Short mmCIF file of C-alpha atoms in Angstrom, two decimals:
data_model
loop_
_atom_site.label_atom_id
_atom_site.label_comp_id
_atom_site.label_asym_id
_atom_site.label_seq_id
_atom_site.Cartn_x
_atom_site.Cartn_y
_atom_site.Cartn_z
CA UNK A 1 -85.64 -9.26 -25.00
CA UNK A 2 -87.74 -12.26 -23.91
CA UNK A 3 -91.06 -11.66 -22.21
CA UNK A 4 -91.09 -11.72 -18.44
CA UNK A 5 -92.54 -14.89 -16.90
CA UNK A 6 -95.30 -12.95 -15.14
CA UNK A 7 -96.49 -9.40 -14.62
CA UNK A 8 -96.00 -9.88 -10.86
CA UNK A 9 -92.22 -9.77 -11.45
CA UNK A 10 -92.40 -6.21 -12.84
CA UNK A 11 -91.11 -3.43 -10.59
CA UNK A 12 -93.71 -0.66 -10.71
CA UNK A 13 -91.97 1.64 -8.22
CA UNK A 14 -90.96 5.16 -9.19
CA UNK A 15 -89.27 8.01 -7.34
CA UNK A 16 -90.56 11.58 -7.11
CA UNK A 17 -87.81 13.46 -5.30
CA UNK A 18 -86.96 11.42 -2.22
CA UNK A 19 -90.43 9.85 -2.21
CA UNK A 20 -90.80 6.30 -3.51
CA UNK A 21 -94.24 5.42 -4.90
CA UNK A 22 -95.47 1.83 -5.24
CA UNK A 23 -96.55 2.61 -8.81
CA UNK A 24 -96.62 5.68 -11.09
CA UNK A 25 -100.38 6.33 -10.95
CA UNK A 26 -101.60 9.37 -9.00
CA UNK A 27 -104.94 11.18 -8.76
CA UNK A 28 -104.90 14.71 -10.17
CA UNK A 29 -105.76 17.54 -7.79
CA UNK A 30 -109.32 18.80 -7.67
CA UNK A 31 -110.92 15.56 -8.83
CA UNK A 32 -111.57 13.65 -5.61
CA UNK A 33 -111.71 16.10 -2.74
CA UNK A 34 -109.68 15.22 0.33
CA UNK A 35 -109.77 11.43 0.02
CA UNK A 36 -112.76 10.44 2.12
CA UNK A 37 -115.14 11.33 -0.72
CA UNK A 38 -113.32 8.99 -3.13
CA UNK A 39 -112.40 6.17 -0.76
CA UNK A 40 -115.77 4.32 -1.01
CA UNK A 41 -115.22 3.78 -4.73
CA UNK A 42 -111.68 2.39 -4.74
CA UNK A 43 -108.98 1.05 -2.43
CA UNK A 44 -106.77 4.13 -2.41
CA UNK A 45 -103.85 2.17 -0.94
CA UNK A 46 -103.37 0.69 -4.41
CA UNK A 47 -102.49 4.12 -5.85
CA UNK A 48 -98.99 5.47 -6.16
CA UNK A 49 -100.18 8.63 -4.41
CA UNK A 50 -103.34 10.64 -3.76
CA UNK A 51 -103.50 14.38 -4.48
CA UNK A 52 -105.94 16.58 -2.59
CA UNK A 53 -107.87 19.48 -4.00
CA UNK A 54 -106.26 22.88 -3.57
CA UNK A 55 -105.83 24.24 -0.04
CA UNK A 56 -105.64 27.98 0.56
CA UNK A 57 -104.78 29.93 3.67
CA UNK A 58 -108.41 30.93 4.20
CA UNK A 59 -111.63 29.09 3.37
CA UNK A 60 -113.02 29.75 -0.12
CA UNK A 61 -116.55 29.27 -1.43
CA UNK A 62 -115.34 29.26 -5.02
CA UNK A 63 -117.16 30.57 -8.06
CA UNK A 64 -120.96 30.70 -8.35
CA UNK A 65 -122.72 27.94 -10.34
CA UNK A 66 -122.97 26.75 -12.98
CA UNK A 67 -119.29 25.91 -12.78
CA UNK A 68 -118.96 22.56 -14.61
CA UNK A 69 -120.03 21.73 -18.15
CA UNK A 70 -119.28 18.85 -20.48
CA UNK A 71 -117.34 19.60 -23.65
CA UNK A 72 -116.44 17.52 -26.68
CA UNK A 73 -113.80 15.11 -25.43
CA UNK A 74 -113.73 16.44 -21.89
CA UNK A 75 -115.13 19.02 -19.52
CA UNK A 76 -114.80 22.65 -18.51
CA UNK A 77 -114.65 23.54 -14.85
CA UNK A 78 -114.60 26.86 -13.05
CA UNK A 79 -114.78 25.66 -9.43
CA UNK A 80 -112.60 28.52 -8.27
CA UNK A 81 -110.54 26.69 -5.63
CA UNK A 82 -113.44 26.10 -3.23
CA UNK A 83 -111.96 24.55 -0.07
CA UNK A 84 -112.17 24.43 3.72
CA UNK A 85 -109.06 26.52 4.34
CA UNK A 86 -105.79 25.61 6.01
CA UNK A 87 -106.77 25.22 9.66
CA UNK A 88 -109.92 23.18 9.01
CA UNK A 89 -107.91 21.04 6.61
CA UNK A 90 -105.32 20.30 9.30
CA UNK A 91 -107.94 19.59 11.95
CA UNK A 92 -110.53 17.69 9.91
CA UNK A 93 -108.94 16.30 6.76
CA UNK A 94 -105.36 15.37 7.63
CA UNK A 95 -106.49 12.62 10.05
CA UNK A 96 -108.52 11.14 7.18
CA UNK A 97 -105.55 11.28 4.81
CA UNK A 98 -103.34 9.63 7.41
CA UNK A 99 -105.62 6.60 7.44
CA UNK A 100 -105.88 6.03 3.70
CA UNK A 101 -102.68 4.01 3.39
CA UNK A 102 -101.34 6.04 0.47
CA UNK A 103 -98.81 8.90 0.23
CA UNK A 104 -100.70 12.21 0.22
CA UNK A 105 -99.78 15.11 -2.01
CA UNK A 106 -101.41 18.34 -0.86
CA UNK A 107 -102.09 20.89 -3.58
CA UNK A 108 -101.49 24.44 -2.33
CA UNK A 109 -102.83 27.67 -3.85
CA UNK A 110 -102.71 31.34 -2.98
CA UNK A 111 -102.74 34.90 -4.26
CA UNK A 112 -99.46 36.03 -2.72
CA UNK A 113 -96.07 34.55 -1.91
CA UNK A 114 -96.79 35.02 1.79
CA UNK A 115 -99.98 32.96 1.50
CA UNK A 116 -98.23 30.08 -0.25
CA UNK A 117 -95.37 30.20 2.20
CA UNK A 118 -97.66 30.22 5.25
CA UNK A 119 -99.64 27.19 4.05
CA UNK A 120 -96.52 25.22 3.13
CA UNK A 121 -94.76 26.06 6.40
CA UNK A 122 -97.79 24.78 8.33
CA UNK A 123 -98.11 21.57 6.30
CA UNK A 124 -94.48 20.57 5.83
CA UNK A 125 -94.05 19.09 9.34
CA UNK A 126 -97.32 17.12 9.16
CA UNK A 127 -96.52 13.41 8.95
CA UNK A 128 -99.64 12.72 6.87
CA UNK A 129 -98.28 14.93 4.08
CA UNK A 130 -95.73 13.36 1.72
CA UNK A 131 -95.47 16.16 -0.83
CA UNK A 132 -96.67 19.69 -1.50
CA UNK A 133 -97.79 20.67 -5.00
CA UNK A 134 -97.82 24.38 -5.76
CA UNK A 135 -100.83 25.27 -7.88
CA UNK A 136 -99.50 28.27 -9.79
CA UNK A 137 -101.65 27.64 -12.82
CA UNK A 138 -105.37 27.70 -11.98
CA UNK A 139 -107.22 29.50 -14.78
CA UNK A 140 -110.47 29.86 -12.82
CA UNK A 141 -109.65 32.48 -10.19
CA UNK A 142 -108.66 36.12 -10.32
CA UNK A 143 -104.86 36.42 -10.51
CA UNK A 144 -104.63 32.63 -10.52
CA UNK A 145 -102.19 32.60 -13.41
CA UNK A 146 -99.84 35.35 -12.25
CA UNK A 147 -97.11 33.04 -10.98
CA UNK A 148 -97.57 30.31 -13.58
CA UNK A 149 -97.20 32.62 -16.56
CA UNK A 150 -94.35 34.81 -15.29
CA UNK A 151 -91.08 32.92 -14.92
CA UNK A 152 -89.49 35.56 -12.70
CA UNK A 153 -92.50 35.68 -10.38
CA UNK A 154 -92.56 31.89 -10.26
CA UNK A 155 -88.86 31.81 -9.36
CA UNK A 156 -89.47 34.17 -6.43
CA UNK A 157 -92.41 32.07 -5.23
CA UNK A 158 -90.62 28.72 -5.41
CA UNK A 159 -87.51 30.16 -3.74
CA UNK A 160 -89.59 31.52 -0.86
CA UNK A 161 -91.49 28.28 -0.38
CA UNK A 162 -88.32 26.18 -0.68
CA UNK A 163 -86.99 27.92 2.44
CA UNK A 164 -89.80 26.49 4.57
CA UNK A 165 -90.26 23.11 2.88
CA UNK A 166 -87.66 20.84 4.44
CA UNK A 167 -89.31 17.43 4.88
CA UNK A 168 -91.81 17.01 2.05
CA UNK A 169 -91.24 16.80 -1.70
CA UNK A 170 -91.86 20.13 -3.45
CA UNK A 171 -93.78 19.85 -6.73
CA UNK A 172 -94.69 22.75 -9.01
CA UNK A 173 -97.74 22.36 -11.27
CA UNK A 174 -97.22 24.18 -14.55
CA UNK A 175 -99.72 26.08 -16.66
CA UNK A 176 -100.04 25.25 -20.36
CA UNK A 177 -101.39 28.75 -21.00
CA UNK A 178 -97.99 30.24 -21.81
CA UNK A 179 -95.97 31.02 -24.92
CA UNK A 180 -92.97 28.88 -23.97
CA UNK A 181 -93.52 26.37 -21.17
CA UNK A 182 -89.80 25.67 -20.83
CA UNK A 183 -89.30 29.10 -19.24
CA UNK A 184 -91.46 28.52 -16.11
CA UNK A 185 -90.23 24.91 -16.00
CA UNK A 186 -86.62 26.05 -15.88
CA UNK A 187 -87.42 28.79 -13.35
CA UNK A 188 -89.17 26.32 -11.03
CA UNK A 189 -86.29 23.84 -11.17
CA UNK A 190 -83.58 26.43 -10.65
CA UNK A 191 -85.52 27.82 -7.66
CA UNK A 192 -85.61 24.43 -5.96
CA UNK A 193 -88.54 22.34 -7.19
CA UNK A 194 -88.06 18.59 -6.67
CA UNK A 195 -90.59 17.72 -9.37
CA UNK A 196 -92.92 19.23 -11.96
CA UNK A 197 -96.52 18.24 -12.61
CA UNK A 198 -97.92 19.14 -15.98
CA UNK A 199 -100.18 20.23 -17.25
CA UNK A 200 -103.03 22.07 -15.62
CA UNK A 201 -106.15 22.83 -17.64
CA UNK A 202 -106.33 24.95 -20.78
CA UNK A 203 -108.50 28.08 -20.72
CA UNK A 204 -111.72 27.55 -22.66
CA UNK A 205 -115.39 28.44 -22.74
CA UNK A 206 -118.81 27.18 -23.80
CA UNK A 207 -121.76 29.25 -25.05
CA UNK A 208 -125.48 28.57 -24.71
CA UNK A 209 -126.54 29.64 -28.21
CA UNK A 210 -130.24 29.73 -27.35
CA UNK A 211 -129.68 32.13 -24.46
CA UNK A 212 -126.67 33.73 -26.17
CA UNK A 213 -124.82 33.57 -22.89
CA UNK A 214 -121.72 31.81 -21.52
CA UNK A 215 -122.66 28.46 -19.99
CA UNK A 216 -120.32 28.98 -17.02
CA UNK A 217 -121.06 31.77 -14.56
CA UNK A 218 -117.35 32.55 -14.66
CA UNK A 219 -117.52 32.79 -18.50
CA UNK A 220 -114.33 30.77 -18.93
CA UNK A 221 -113.13 27.56 -17.33
CA UNK A 222 -110.38 25.01 -17.48
CA UNK A 223 -110.59 22.38 -20.22
CA UNK A 224 -109.52 18.88 -19.22
CA UNK A 225 -110.02 15.34 -20.50
CA UNK A 226 -109.06 13.42 -23.65
CA UNK A 227 -109.31 16.56 -25.78
CA UNK A 228 -106.12 17.94 -24.26
CA UNK A 229 -104.04 14.75 -24.28
CA UNK A 230 -102.05 15.43 -27.48
CA UNK A 231 -101.29 18.96 -26.26
CA UNK A 232 -100.24 17.84 -22.78
CA UNK A 233 -98.15 15.01 -24.21
CA UNK A 234 -96.24 17.41 -26.43
CA UNK A 235 -95.55 19.79 -23.53
CA UNK A 236 -94.34 16.97 -21.28
CA UNK A 237 -92.04 15.71 -24.01
CA UNK A 238 -90.63 19.16 -24.67
CA UNK A 239 -89.98 19.97 -21.00
CA UNK A 240 -88.44 16.55 -20.43
CA UNK A 241 -86.16 16.86 -23.45
CA UNK A 242 -85.08 20.46 -22.93
CA UNK A 243 -85.22 21.07 -19.18
CA UNK A 244 -86.29 18.38 -16.72
CA UNK A 245 -84.48 15.41 -18.24
CA UNK A 246 -81.04 17.04 -18.28
CA UNK A 247 -81.65 18.34 -14.74
CA UNK A 248 -82.74 14.94 -13.44
CA UNK A 249 -86.11 16.30 -12.28
CA UNK A 250 -89.11 13.93 -12.50
CA UNK A 251 -92.33 14.97 -14.22
CA UNK A 252 -95.87 13.95 -13.29
CA UNK A 253 -97.71 13.90 -16.62
CA UNK A 254 -101.37 14.93 -16.62
CA UNK A 255 -103.92 15.38 -19.39
CA UNK A 256 -106.65 13.09 -20.67
CA UNK A 257 -105.22 9.78 -19.50
CA UNK A 258 -107.87 7.03 -19.56
CA UNK A 259 -106.01 3.73 -19.87
CA UNK A 260 -102.67 1.94 -19.87
CA UNK A 261 -101.61 2.94 -23.40
CA UNK A 262 -102.34 6.59 -22.60
CA UNK A 263 -100.13 6.37 -19.53
CA UNK A 264 -97.41 4.57 -21.52
CA UNK A 265 -97.38 7.48 -23.98
CA UNK A 266 -96.67 9.94 -21.18
CA UNK A 267 -93.98 7.71 -19.70
CA UNK A 268 -92.27 7.36 -23.06
CA UNK A 269 -92.48 11.12 -23.52
CA UNK A 270 -90.59 11.63 -20.27
CA UNK A 271 -93.06 11.51 -17.39
CA UNK A 272 -92.02 9.48 -14.35
CA UNK A 273 -95.58 9.28 -13.02
CA UNK A 274 -99.05 10.10 -14.38
CA UNK A 275 -102.05 11.91 -12.93
CA UNK A 276 -105.61 10.70 -13.57
CA UNK A 277 -108.29 13.40 -13.44
CA UNK A 278 -111.37 13.76 -15.63
CA UNK A 279 -111.57 10.01 -16.30
CA UNK A 280 -112.42 9.50 -12.61
CA UNK A 281 -115.82 11.11 -13.22
CA UNK A 282 -116.56 8.48 -15.85
CA UNK A 283 -115.14 5.50 -13.95
CA UNK A 284 -113.71 5.94 -10.42
CA UNK A 285 -111.72 2.72 -10.84
CA UNK A 286 -109.78 4.10 -13.82
CA UNK A 287 -106.46 4.23 -11.88
CA UNK A 288 -106.58 0.48 -11.27
CA UNK A 289 -107.15 -0.12 -14.98
CA UNK A 290 -104.27 2.20 -15.84
CA UNK A 291 -101.94 0.35 -13.44
CA UNK A 292 -102.94 -3.00 -14.95
CA UNK A 293 -102.57 -1.62 -18.47
CA UNK A 294 -99.06 -0.31 -17.84
CA UNK A 295 -98.08 -3.64 -16.29
CA UNK A 296 -99.42 -5.47 -19.32
CA UNK A 297 -97.47 -3.20 -21.66
CA UNK A 298 -94.23 -3.79 -19.76
CA UNK A 299 -94.87 -7.54 -19.67
CA UNK A 300 -95.51 -7.74 -23.41
CA UNK A 301 -92.32 -5.82 -24.16
CA UNK A 302 -90.13 -7.71 -21.68
CA UNK A 303 -89.38 -4.62 -19.59
CA UNK A 304 -88.62 -5.42 -15.95
CA UNK A 305 -89.18 -1.98 -14.41
CA UNK A 306 -91.53 0.88 -15.23
CA UNK A 307 -88.66 3.29 -14.60
CA UNK A 308 -86.95 1.84 -17.69
CA UNK A 309 -89.77 3.20 -19.85
CA UNK A 310 -89.34 6.85 -18.84
CA UNK A 311 -88.18 9.01 -21.75
CA UNK A 312 -87.53 6.01 -24.01
CA UNK A 313 -89.28 7.50 -27.01
CA UNK A 314 -87.53 6.42 -30.19
CA UNK A 315 -87.18 8.71 -33.22
CA UNK A 316 -89.08 7.84 -36.37
CA UNK A 317 -86.93 5.68 -38.58
CA UNK A 318 -85.14 3.89 -35.73
CA UNK A 319 -85.12 0.25 -36.82
CA UNK A 320 -83.84 -1.09 -33.50
CA UNK A 321 -86.37 -3.64 -32.14
CA UNK A 322 -88.47 -2.18 -29.33
CA UNK A 323 -87.95 -3.84 -25.97
#
């Protein structure tokens, strides 16, 4: 296929449920607060979507410090879902999100089905909210993994939330800390999820050998960054191939993405969009570089639309020219 005349002719739009994004690049939850903290560093209207940090029914202080530490190829965090709580979020943060010029995905967390349902029911009618992402996979809070690691419990949760989510897109964020990730993926889809985001962080720890103590006050934390990219990529590919692809459910791929080629890997593996997280702490403008890098890849390969790249991984030995 001949190269396109210019990258400006490339269609970067993707669909997550009934939501159309201007491009496939999204911020990952927990990395840039509620939007106003990140806005001074980048024009957020150039993103496909912005994802808030987790919102819970009641305000949370989170875990005691230290709760972030660098690791080889990434970082460990044990923030513990610190947030302002639902009502302060609606009163103070939603007006900010409404003015950012980008679709807002609100990440929702809780300890019980009733808590998730109450938060989602309150947020679904809010015009500033485009999608709700259920955080069922946080490894840094007590009972945070109950829903994400139990397919039956996850099915009950998603079914209950689906009853009150009518307007927004319902996304379920999967945990990688399971034996077979296709089981919760299938449960979430069958219970009514419009999309999956994957993956959340892997459980890990760091030790101060001089003090002979855990570095994090919480002992363990969630590992993110380039170190997890091969693992996340494999899980996205498997869920796309075995569950989400056949069901026509889009995946938001997350895990160590730093540039255009990284994002292209996730798209080829089956992700419709990609989430940028840890890289934002190194360079807040990373999403813009990822967008440009994906465009350049499509231009060089003569591909007119980013949607045409999704799931187009070719088996080893396929001699058909790439294009």
